[in-house]
């Protein structure tokens, strides 16, 4: 490999890493406009293994907005990122696949006991499919494979609108 190719690969890896981090921050902060902006126009997400839905970025963002309102604290930790670049239309490096593990502690909005400990923790693996666009790297596919979850000993009262 030439130095130019190696530098381009490093830049792409950093951009992909930033996109995955932006994804976690958007979900944790409840910034659904930012969440949608991370996806390519045909981007989709599949949260069915975690009890969610599968759909385009707008549909999933709406479902997440409704589901996540029950949690006052969310903190995705996405680790062990494995990045593999692919080929699209004979152009090396226009696609990427990322597998990454996650752990996600959350606290119910109506905790009531003053505790700062999470009430709900889950973990698993993400598979991200990425596409290089004119606007930079974007998500084309997000698949959540929840492997475990720990529920609270007590269930908080239902949140009333």
Short mmCIF file of N, CA and C in Angstrom, two decimals:
data_model
loop_
_atom_site.label_atom_id
_atom_site.label_comp_id
_atom_site.label_asym_id
_atom_site.label_seq_id
_atom_site.Cartn_x
_atom_site.Cartn_y
_atom_site.Cartn_z
N UNK A 1 0.83 -1.19 0.00
CA UNK A 1 0.00 0.00 0.00
C UNK A 1 0.87 1.24 0.00
N UNK A 2 0.39 2.24 -0.71
CA UNK A 2 1.11 3.51 -0.69
C UNK A 2 0.69 4.33 0.52
N UNK A 3 1.49 5.32 0.84
CA UNK A 3 1.15 6.17 1.98
C UNK A 3 -0.17 6.88 1.76
N UNK A 4 -0.46 7.27 0.52
CA UNK A 4 -1.70 7.96 0.22
C UNK A 4 -2.91 7.06 0.50
N UNK A 5 -2.83 5.79 0.10
CA UNK A 5 -3.92 4.85 0.35
C UNK A 5 -4.06 4.60 1.84
N UNK A 6 -2.95 4.44 2.53
CA UNK A 6 -3.00 4.22 3.98
C UNK A 6 -3.62 5.41 4.69
N UNK A 7 -3.27 6.63 4.28
CA UNK A 7 -3.83 7.83 4.90
C UNK A 7 -5.33 7.91 4.63
N UNK A 8 -5.77 7.58 3.43
CA UNK A 8 -7.20 7.59 3.11
C UNK A 8 -7.95 6.57 3.96
N UNK A 9 -7.37 5.41 4.17
CA UNK A 9 -7.99 4.38 5.00
C UNK A 9 -8.12 4.86 6.44
N UNK A 10 -7.09 5.49 6.96
CA UNK A 10 -7.14 6.01 8.34
C UNK A 10 -8.22 7.09 8.45
N UNK A 11 -8.30 7.97 7.46
CA UNK A 11 -9.33 9.01 7.48
C UNK A 11 -10.72 8.40 7.44
N UNK A 12 -10.92 7.37 6.61
CA UNK A 12 -12.22 6.70 6.55
C UNK A 12 -12.55 6.02 7.87
N UNK A 13 -11.57 5.37 8.47
CA UNK A 13 -11.82 4.71 9.76
C UNK A 13 -12.23 5.73 10.82
N UNK A 14 -11.59 6.88 10.85
CA UNK A 14 -11.95 7.93 11.81
C UNK A 14 -13.35 8.46 11.53
N UNK A 15 -13.70 8.64 10.25
CA UNK A 15 -15.03 9.13 9.89
C UNK A 15 -16.11 8.11 10.26
N UNK A 16 -15.83 6.83 10.05
CA UNK A 16 -16.78 5.77 10.41
C UNK A 16 -16.95 5.73 11.92
N UNK A 17 -15.85 5.82 12.65
CA UNK A 17 -15.91 5.83 14.11
C UNK A 17 -16.74 7.02 14.61
N UNK A 18 -16.55 8.18 14.00
CA UNK A 18 -17.32 9.37 14.39
C UNK A 18 -18.82 9.17 14.12
N UNK A 19 -19.16 8.55 13.00
CA UNK A 19 -20.56 8.29 12.67
C UNK A 19 -21.21 7.37 13.71
N UNK A 20 -20.50 6.32 14.12
CA UNK A 20 -21.04 5.39 15.11
C UNK A 20 -21.21 6.11 16.46
N UNK A 21 -20.26 6.94 16.82
CA UNK A 21 -20.37 7.72 18.06
C UNK A 21 -21.53 8.70 17.97
N UNK A 22 -21.68 9.38 16.83
CA UNK A 22 -22.80 10.30 16.64
C UNK A 22 -24.14 9.58 16.77
N UNK A 23 -24.21 8.34 16.29
CA UNK A 23 -25.41 7.53 16.42
C UNK A 23 -25.76 7.33 17.90
N UNK A 24 -24.78 6.90 18.69
CA UNK A 24 -25.02 6.66 20.12
C UNK A 24 -25.44 7.93 20.84
N UNK A 25 -24.78 9.03 20.54
CA UNK A 25 -25.09 10.30 21.20
C UNK A 25 -26.49 10.78 20.81
N UNK A 26 -26.87 10.63 19.55
CA UNK A 26 -28.20 11.05 19.11
C UNK A 26 -29.29 10.28 19.86
N UNK A 27 -29.11 8.97 20.01
CA UNK A 27 -30.09 8.17 20.73
C UNK A 27 -30.10 8.55 22.21
N UNK A 28 -28.93 8.66 22.81
CA UNK A 28 -28.86 8.98 24.24
C UNK A 28 -29.43 10.36 24.56
N UNK A 29 -29.21 11.33 23.66
CA UNK A 29 -29.70 12.69 23.88
C UNK A 29 -31.13 12.89 23.39
N UNK A 30 -31.68 11.89 22.71
CA UNK A 30 -33.03 12.05 22.17
C UNK A 30 -33.09 13.06 21.05
N UNK A 31 -32.02 13.19 20.29
CA UNK A 31 -31.96 14.14 19.17
C UNK A 31 -32.35 13.39 17.90
N UNK A 32 -33.65 13.31 17.65
CA UNK A 32 -34.15 12.47 16.57
C UNK A 32 -33.90 13.07 15.21
N UNK A 33 -33.78 14.38 15.10
CA UNK A 33 -33.39 15.00 13.82
C UNK A 33 -31.96 14.60 13.49
N UNK A 34 -31.08 14.65 14.47
CA UNK A 34 -29.69 14.23 14.25
C UNK A 34 -29.64 12.75 13.91
N UNK A 35 -30.44 11.94 14.59
CA UNK A 35 -30.51 10.50 14.31
C UNK A 35 -30.86 10.26 12.84
N UNK A 36 -31.93 10.91 12.37
CA UNK A 36 -32.35 10.73 10.97
C UNK A 36 -31.29 11.19 9.99
N UNK A 37 -30.55 12.26 10.34
CA UNK A 37 -29.54 12.80 9.42
C UNK A 37 -28.34 11.88 9.25
N UNK A 38 -28.19 10.91 10.12
CA UNK A 38 -27.05 9.98 10.02
C UNK A 38 -27.28 8.89 8.97
N UNK A 39 -28.51 8.78 8.47
CA UNK A 39 -28.86 7.71 7.54
C UNK A 39 -28.82 8.17 6.09
N UNK A 40 -28.45 7.25 5.21
CA UNK A 40 -28.60 7.45 3.77
C UNK A 40 -30.09 7.51 3.48
N UNK A 41 -30.50 8.06 2.32
CA UNK A 41 -31.93 8.15 2.01
C UNK A 41 -32.68 6.81 2.09
N UNK A 42 -32.01 5.71 1.75
CA UNK A 42 -32.66 4.40 1.82
C UNK A 42 -32.32 3.64 3.10
N UNK A 43 -31.78 4.34 4.10
CA UNK A 43 -31.35 3.71 5.33
C UNK A 43 -32.49 3.14 6.16
N UNK A 44 -32.20 2.01 6.80
CA UNK A 44 -33.19 1.30 7.61
C UNK A 44 -32.54 0.85 8.91
N UNK A 45 -33.37 0.61 9.91
CA UNK A 45 -32.87 0.09 11.18
C UNK A 45 -33.81 -1.02 11.65
N UNK A 46 -33.24 -1.99 12.35
CA UNK A 46 -34.00 -3.15 12.81
C UNK A 46 -33.71 -3.36 14.30
N UNK A 47 -34.69 -3.03 15.13
CA UNK A 47 -34.58 -3.17 16.58
C UNK A 47 -35.45 -4.32 17.09
N UNK A 48 -35.90 -5.20 16.22
CA UNK A 48 -36.85 -6.23 16.62
C UNK A 48 -36.31 -7.16 17.70
N UNK A 49 -35.02 -7.46 17.70
CA UNK A 49 -34.49 -8.38 18.73
C UNK A 49 -34.53 -7.77 20.12
N UNK A 50 -34.70 -6.44 20.19
CA UNK A 50 -34.79 -5.75 21.47
C UNK A 50 -36.23 -5.33 21.77
N UNK A 51 -37.18 -5.94 21.06
CA UNK A 51 -38.59 -5.65 21.30
C UNK A 51 -39.10 -4.46 20.51
N UNK A 52 -38.33 -4.01 19.53
CA UNK A 52 -38.71 -2.83 18.76
C UNK A 52 -39.26 -3.14 17.39
N UNK A 53 -39.02 -2.22 16.47
CA UNK A 53 -39.54 -2.32 15.12
C UNK A 53 -38.40 -2.33 14.12
N UNK A 54 -38.76 -2.58 12.87
CA UNK A 54 -37.86 -2.46 11.73
C UNK A 54 -38.50 -1.48 10.77
N UNK A 55 -37.73 -0.54 10.24
CA UNK A 55 -38.29 0.42 9.30
C UNK A 55 -37.26 1.41 8.83
N UNK A 56 -37.74 2.41 8.08
CA UNK A 56 -36.81 3.44 7.63
C UNK A 56 -36.44 4.34 8.80
N UNK A 57 -35.47 5.21 8.59
CA UNK A 57 -34.94 6.02 9.69
C UNK A 57 -36.02 6.87 10.35
N UNK A 58 -36.94 7.41 9.58
CA UNK A 58 -38.01 8.23 10.15
C UNK A 58 -38.95 7.42 11.02
N UNK A 59 -39.34 6.24 10.55
CA UNK A 59 -40.23 5.38 11.34
C UNK A 59 -39.57 4.95 12.64
N UNK A 60 -38.31 4.56 12.55
CA UNK A 60 -37.60 4.09 13.74
C UNK A 60 -37.34 5.24 14.71
N UNK A 61 -37.02 6.42 14.18
CA UNK A 61 -36.81 7.59 15.05
C UNK A 61 -38.09 7.91 15.82
N UNK A 62 -39.24 7.82 15.17
CA UNK A 62 -40.52 8.08 15.85
C UNK A 62 -40.77 7.03 16.93
N UNK A 63 -40.48 5.76 16.63
CA UNK A 63 -40.65 4.71 17.64
C UNK A 63 -39.70 4.91 18.81
N UNK A 64 -38.43 5.25 18.51
CA UNK A 64 -37.46 5.49 19.59
C UNK A 64 -37.89 6.68 20.45
N UNK A 65 -38.37 7.75 19.82
CA UNK A 65 -38.79 8.93 20.58
C UNK A 65 -39.88 8.55 21.58
N UNK A 66 -40.81 7.73 21.16
CA UNK A 66 -41.89 7.30 22.06
C UNK A 66 -41.36 6.36 23.14
N UNK A 67 -40.55 5.40 22.76
CA UNK A 67 -40.03 4.40 23.70
C UNK A 67 -39.07 4.99 24.72
N UNK A 68 -38.21 5.88 24.29
CA UNK A 68 -37.16 6.41 25.16
C UNK A 68 -37.65 7.47 26.12
N UNK A 69 -38.88 7.97 25.93
CA UNK A 69 -39.38 9.00 26.86
C UNK A 69 -39.57 8.44 28.26
N UNK A 70 -39.60 7.13 28.41
CA UNK A 70 -39.75 6.50 29.71
C UNK A 70 -38.44 6.48 30.51
N UNK A 71 -37.34 6.86 29.85
CA UNK A 71 -36.03 6.79 30.50
C UNK A 71 -35.43 8.19 30.60
N UNK A 72 -35.11 8.60 31.83
CA UNK A 72 -34.52 9.93 32.03
C UNK A 72 -33.02 9.92 31.77
N UNK A 73 -32.41 8.76 31.80
CA UNK A 73 -30.97 8.63 31.59
C UNK A 73 -30.74 7.46 30.65
N UNK A 74 -29.94 7.73 29.62
CA UNK A 74 -29.53 6.69 28.66
C UNK A 74 -28.06 6.92 28.37
N UNK A 75 -27.30 5.83 28.25
CA UNK A 75 -25.90 6.00 27.93
C UNK A 75 -25.39 4.77 27.18
N UNK A 76 -25.43 4.86 25.85
CA UNK A 76 -24.87 3.80 25.02
C UNK A 76 -23.35 3.79 25.15
N UNK A 77 -22.81 2.64 25.32
CA UNK A 77 -21.36 2.46 25.22
C UNK A 77 -21.16 1.45 24.09
N UNK A 78 -20.62 1.92 22.98
CA UNK A 78 -20.42 1.06 21.81
C UNK A 78 -18.92 0.78 21.71
N UNK A 79 -18.56 -0.49 21.85
CA UNK A 79 -17.15 -0.88 21.96
C UNK A 79 -16.83 -2.04 21.01
N UNK A 80 -15.55 -2.39 20.99
CA UNK A 80 -15.07 -3.52 20.17
C UNK A 80 -15.50 -3.37 18.71
N UNK A 81 -15.26 -2.20 18.16
CA UNK A 81 -15.68 -1.89 16.79
C UNK A 81 -14.75 -2.57 15.79
N UNK A 82 -15.34 -3.38 14.94
CA UNK A 82 -14.59 -4.02 13.85
C UNK A 82 -15.10 -3.47 12.54
N UNK A 83 -14.22 -2.83 11.79
CA UNK A 83 -14.58 -2.14 10.55
C UNK A 83 -14.00 -2.91 9.37
N UNK A 84 -14.85 -3.14 8.37
CA UNK A 84 -14.41 -3.78 7.13
C UNK A 84 -14.93 -2.95 5.97
N UNK A 85 -14.02 -2.49 5.11
CA UNK A 85 -14.42 -1.71 3.95
C UNK A 85 -14.70 -2.64 2.78
N UNK A 86 -15.69 -2.26 1.96
CA UNK A 86 -16.10 -3.08 0.83
C UNK A 86 -15.94 -2.35 -0.47
N UNK A 87 -16.54 -2.94 -1.50
CA UNK A 87 -16.43 -2.42 -2.86
C UNK A 87 -17.84 -2.21 -3.41
N UNK A 88 -18.06 -1.08 -4.05
CA UNK A 88 -19.32 -0.77 -4.71
C UNK A 88 -19.00 -0.24 -6.09
N UNK A 89 -19.54 -0.84 -7.11
CA UNK A 89 -19.32 -0.39 -8.49
C UNK A 89 -17.82 -0.27 -8.82
N UNK A 90 -17.06 -1.26 -8.45
CA UNK A 90 -15.63 -1.33 -8.75
C UNK A 90 -14.80 -0.23 -8.09
N UNK A 91 -15.37 0.50 -7.17
CA UNK A 91 -14.66 1.57 -6.47
C UNK A 91 -14.39 1.11 -5.04
N UNK A 92 -13.15 0.82 -4.73
CA UNK A 92 -12.80 0.31 -3.40
C UNK A 92 -13.11 1.35 -2.33
N UNK A 93 -13.71 0.90 -1.25
CA UNK A 93 -13.89 1.76 -0.09
C UNK A 93 -15.17 2.56 -0.03
N UNK A 94 -16.16 2.28 -0.88
CA UNK A 94 -17.41 3.05 -0.85
C UNK A 94 -18.44 2.50 0.12
N UNK A 95 -18.18 1.32 0.66
CA UNK A 95 -19.08 0.74 1.65
C UNK A 95 -18.25 0.27 2.84
N UNK A 96 -18.92 0.10 3.94
CA UNK A 96 -18.25 -0.43 5.13
C UNK A 96 -19.27 -1.20 5.96
N UNK A 97 -18.77 -2.19 6.68
CA UNK A 97 -19.58 -2.93 7.65
C UNK A 97 -18.86 -2.82 8.98
N UNK A 98 -19.64 -2.56 10.01
CA UNK A 98 -19.09 -2.44 11.35
C UNK A 98 -19.88 -3.37 12.25
N UNK A 99 -19.17 -4.20 12.99
CA UNK A 99 -19.78 -4.96 14.07
C UNK A 99 -19.22 -4.38 15.36
N UNK A 100 -20.11 -4.11 16.30
CA UNK A 100 -19.68 -3.51 17.55
C UNK A 100 -20.60 -3.97 18.67
N UNK A 101 -20.01 -4.21 19.82
CA UNK A 101 -20.78 -4.61 20.99
C UNK A 101 -21.27 -3.35 21.71
N UNK A 102 -22.37 -3.50 22.43
CA UNK A 102 -22.88 -2.37 23.20
C UNK A 102 -23.36 -2.81 24.57
N UNK A 103 -23.31 -1.86 25.48
CA UNK A 103 -23.96 -1.98 26.77
C UNK A 103 -24.71 -0.68 26.97
N UNK A 104 -25.93 -0.77 27.49
CA UNK A 104 -26.78 0.40 27.54
C UNK A 104 -27.54 0.47 28.87
N UNK A 105 -26.97 1.19 29.87
CA UNK A 105 -27.72 1.41 31.11
C UNK A 105 -28.72 2.55 30.92
N UNK A 106 -29.90 2.38 31.54
CA UNK A 106 -30.93 3.41 31.47
C UNK A 106 -31.65 3.50 32.82
N UNK A 107 -32.17 4.68 33.13
CA UNK A 107 -32.91 4.88 34.37
C UNK A 107 -34.32 5.34 34.00
N UNK A 108 -35.31 4.75 34.67
CA UNK A 108 -36.69 5.14 34.42
C UNK A 108 -36.92 6.58 34.82
N UNK A 109 -37.74 7.29 34.08
CA UNK A 109 -38.03 8.70 34.35
C UNK A 109 -38.68 8.90 35.70
N UNK A 110 -39.47 7.96 36.15
CA UNK A 110 -40.17 8.05 37.43
C UNK A 110 -39.49 7.19 38.48
N UNK A 111 -38.18 7.37 38.64
CA UNK A 111 -37.42 6.54 39.57
C UNK A 111 -37.95 6.68 41.00
N UNK A 112 -38.07 7.92 41.49
CA UNK A 112 -38.73 8.17 42.76
C UNK A 112 -37.93 7.88 44.01
N UNK A 113 -36.85 7.11 43.95
CA UNK A 113 -36.14 6.76 45.18
C UNK A 113 -34.83 7.54 45.33
N UNK A 114 -34.55 8.46 44.42
CA UNK A 114 -33.34 9.26 44.50
C UNK A 114 -32.09 8.51 44.05
N UNK A 115 -32.24 7.30 43.62
CA UNK A 115 -31.10 6.48 43.21
C UNK A 115 -30.53 6.98 41.89
N UNK A 116 -29.22 6.90 41.76
CA UNK A 116 -28.61 7.23 40.48
C UNK A 116 -28.23 5.98 39.71
N UNK A 117 -28.49 4.82 40.28
CA UNK A 117 -28.17 3.56 39.61
C UNK A 117 -29.18 3.30 38.50
N UNK A 118 -28.73 2.69 37.40
CA UNK A 118 -29.68 2.39 36.33
C UNK A 118 -30.68 1.33 36.78
N UNK A 119 -31.88 1.45 36.26
CA UNK A 119 -32.93 0.48 36.54
C UNK A 119 -32.94 -0.65 35.52
N UNK A 120 -32.38 -0.38 34.37
CA UNK A 120 -32.49 -1.28 33.24
C UNK A 120 -31.16 -1.25 32.51
N UNK A 121 -30.60 -2.41 32.24
CA UNK A 121 -29.34 -2.49 31.50
C UNK A 121 -29.48 -3.59 30.47
N UNK A 122 -29.03 -3.31 29.26
CA UNK A 122 -29.06 -4.34 28.22
C UNK A 122 -27.75 -4.29 27.44
N UNK A 123 -27.48 -5.36 26.74
CA UNK A 123 -26.26 -5.43 25.95
C UNK A 123 -26.44 -6.34 24.76
N UNK A 124 -25.57 -6.17 23.80
CA UNK A 124 -25.65 -6.99 22.61
C UNK A 124 -24.66 -6.54 21.57
N UNK A 125 -25.05 -6.71 20.31
CA UNK A 125 -24.16 -6.38 19.20
C UNK A 125 -24.94 -5.64 18.12
N UNK A 126 -24.31 -4.60 17.62
CA UNK A 126 -24.81 -3.87 16.46
C UNK A 126 -24.10 -4.38 15.22
N UNK A 127 -24.82 -4.39 14.12
CA UNK A 127 -24.22 -4.50 12.80
C UNK A 127 -24.65 -3.26 12.03
N UNK A 128 -23.68 -2.49 11.60
CA UNK A 128 -23.93 -1.27 10.83
C UNK A 128 -23.47 -1.50 9.39
N UNK A 129 -24.31 -1.15 8.44
CA UNK A 129 -23.91 -1.09 7.04
C UNK A 129 -23.81 0.37 6.65
N UNK A 130 -22.68 0.79 6.11
CA UNK A 130 -22.44 2.19 5.79
C UNK A 130 -22.19 2.39 4.31
N UNK A 131 -22.49 3.58 3.85
CA UNK A 131 -22.30 3.95 2.46
C UNK A 131 -21.64 5.32 2.41
N UNK A 132 -20.62 5.44 1.56
CA UNK A 132 -20.00 6.76 1.37
C UNK A 132 -20.90 7.55 0.41
N UNK A 133 -21.32 8.74 0.84
CA UNK A 133 -22.16 9.60 0.01
C UNK A 133 -21.43 10.92 -0.22
N UNK A 134 -22.05 11.80 -0.99
CA UNK A 134 -21.46 13.13 -1.19
C UNK A 134 -21.41 13.92 0.11
N UNK A 135 -22.26 13.56 1.06
CA UNK A 135 -22.29 14.22 2.37
C UNK A 135 -21.43 13.51 3.41
N UNK A 136 -20.66 12.51 2.99
CA UNK A 136 -19.83 11.74 3.91
C UNK A 136 -20.45 10.38 4.15
N UNK A 137 -19.91 9.66 5.11
CA UNK A 137 -20.40 8.33 5.44
C UNK A 137 -21.78 8.44 6.08
N UNK A 138 -22.69 7.55 5.66
CA UNK A 138 -24.05 7.51 6.20
C UNK A 138 -24.44 6.06 6.47
N UNK A 139 -25.38 5.89 7.39
CA UNK A 139 -25.87 4.56 7.73
C UNK A 139 -26.88 4.10 6.68
N UNK A 140 -26.67 2.92 6.19
CA UNK A 140 -27.63 2.32 5.27
C UNK A 140 -28.44 1.25 5.99
N UNK A 141 -27.84 0.69 7.04
CA UNK A 141 -28.49 -0.38 7.78
C UNK A 141 -27.96 -0.40 9.21
N UNK A 142 -28.87 -0.55 10.16
CA UNK A 142 -28.52 -0.77 11.56
C UNK A 142 -29.34 -1.97 12.03
N UNK A 143 -28.65 -2.98 12.52
CA UNK A 143 -29.34 -4.15 13.06
C UNK A 143 -28.86 -4.34 14.49
N UNK A 144 -29.82 -4.39 15.41
CA UNK A 144 -29.54 -4.60 16.82
C UNK A 144 -29.78 -6.07 17.14
N UNK A 145 -28.79 -6.69 17.76
CA UNK A 145 -28.95 -8.06 18.23
C UNK A 145 -28.77 -8.03 19.75
N UNK A 146 -29.88 -7.84 20.45
CA UNK A 146 -29.81 -7.82 21.91
C UNK A 146 -29.48 -9.22 22.40
N UNK A 147 -28.47 -9.32 23.27
CA UNK A 147 -28.06 -10.62 23.79
C UNK A 147 -28.50 -10.84 25.24
N UNK A 148 -28.68 -9.76 25.99
CA UNK A 148 -29.08 -9.90 27.38
C UNK A 148 -29.70 -8.60 27.87
N UNK A 149 -30.44 -8.72 28.95
CA UNK A 149 -30.97 -7.54 29.64
C UNK A 149 -31.19 -7.86 31.10
N UNK A 150 -31.02 -6.85 31.92
CA UNK A 150 -31.28 -6.96 33.34
C UNK A 150 -32.37 -5.96 33.67
N UNK A 151 -33.48 -6.47 34.17
CA UNK A 151 -34.62 -5.64 34.53
C UNK A 151 -34.55 -5.29 36.01
N UNK A 152 -35.25 -4.24 36.40
CA UNK A 152 -35.23 -3.85 37.82
C UNK A 152 -35.96 -4.86 38.68
N UNK A 153 -35.63 -4.84 39.98
CA UNK A 153 -36.34 -5.67 40.94
C UNK A 153 -37.77 -5.20 41.10
N UNK A 154 -37.97 -3.91 40.88
CA UNK A 154 -39.31 -3.34 41.00
C UNK A 154 -39.66 -2.68 39.67
N UNK A 155 -40.90 -2.60 39.39
CA UNK A 155 -41.37 -1.93 38.17
C UNK A 155 -41.95 -0.60 38.59
N UNK A 156 -41.48 0.51 37.98
CA UNK A 156 -41.98 1.82 38.38
C UNK A 156 -43.44 1.98 37.94
N UNK A 157 -44.14 2.92 38.56
CA UNK A 157 -45.53 3.17 38.14
C UNK A 157 -45.55 3.65 36.70
N UNK A 158 -46.64 3.40 36.03
CA UNK A 158 -46.77 3.83 34.63
C UNK A 158 -46.66 5.35 34.56
N UNK A 159 -45.98 5.81 33.52
CA UNK A 159 -45.86 7.25 33.30
C UNK A 159 -47.17 7.72 32.68
N UNK A 160 -47.76 8.73 33.27
CA UNK A 160 -49.04 9.26 32.81
C UNK A 160 -48.80 10.57 32.10
N UNK A 161 -49.42 10.72 30.94
CA UNK A 161 -49.31 11.99 30.19
C UNK A 161 -50.12 13.08 30.82
#
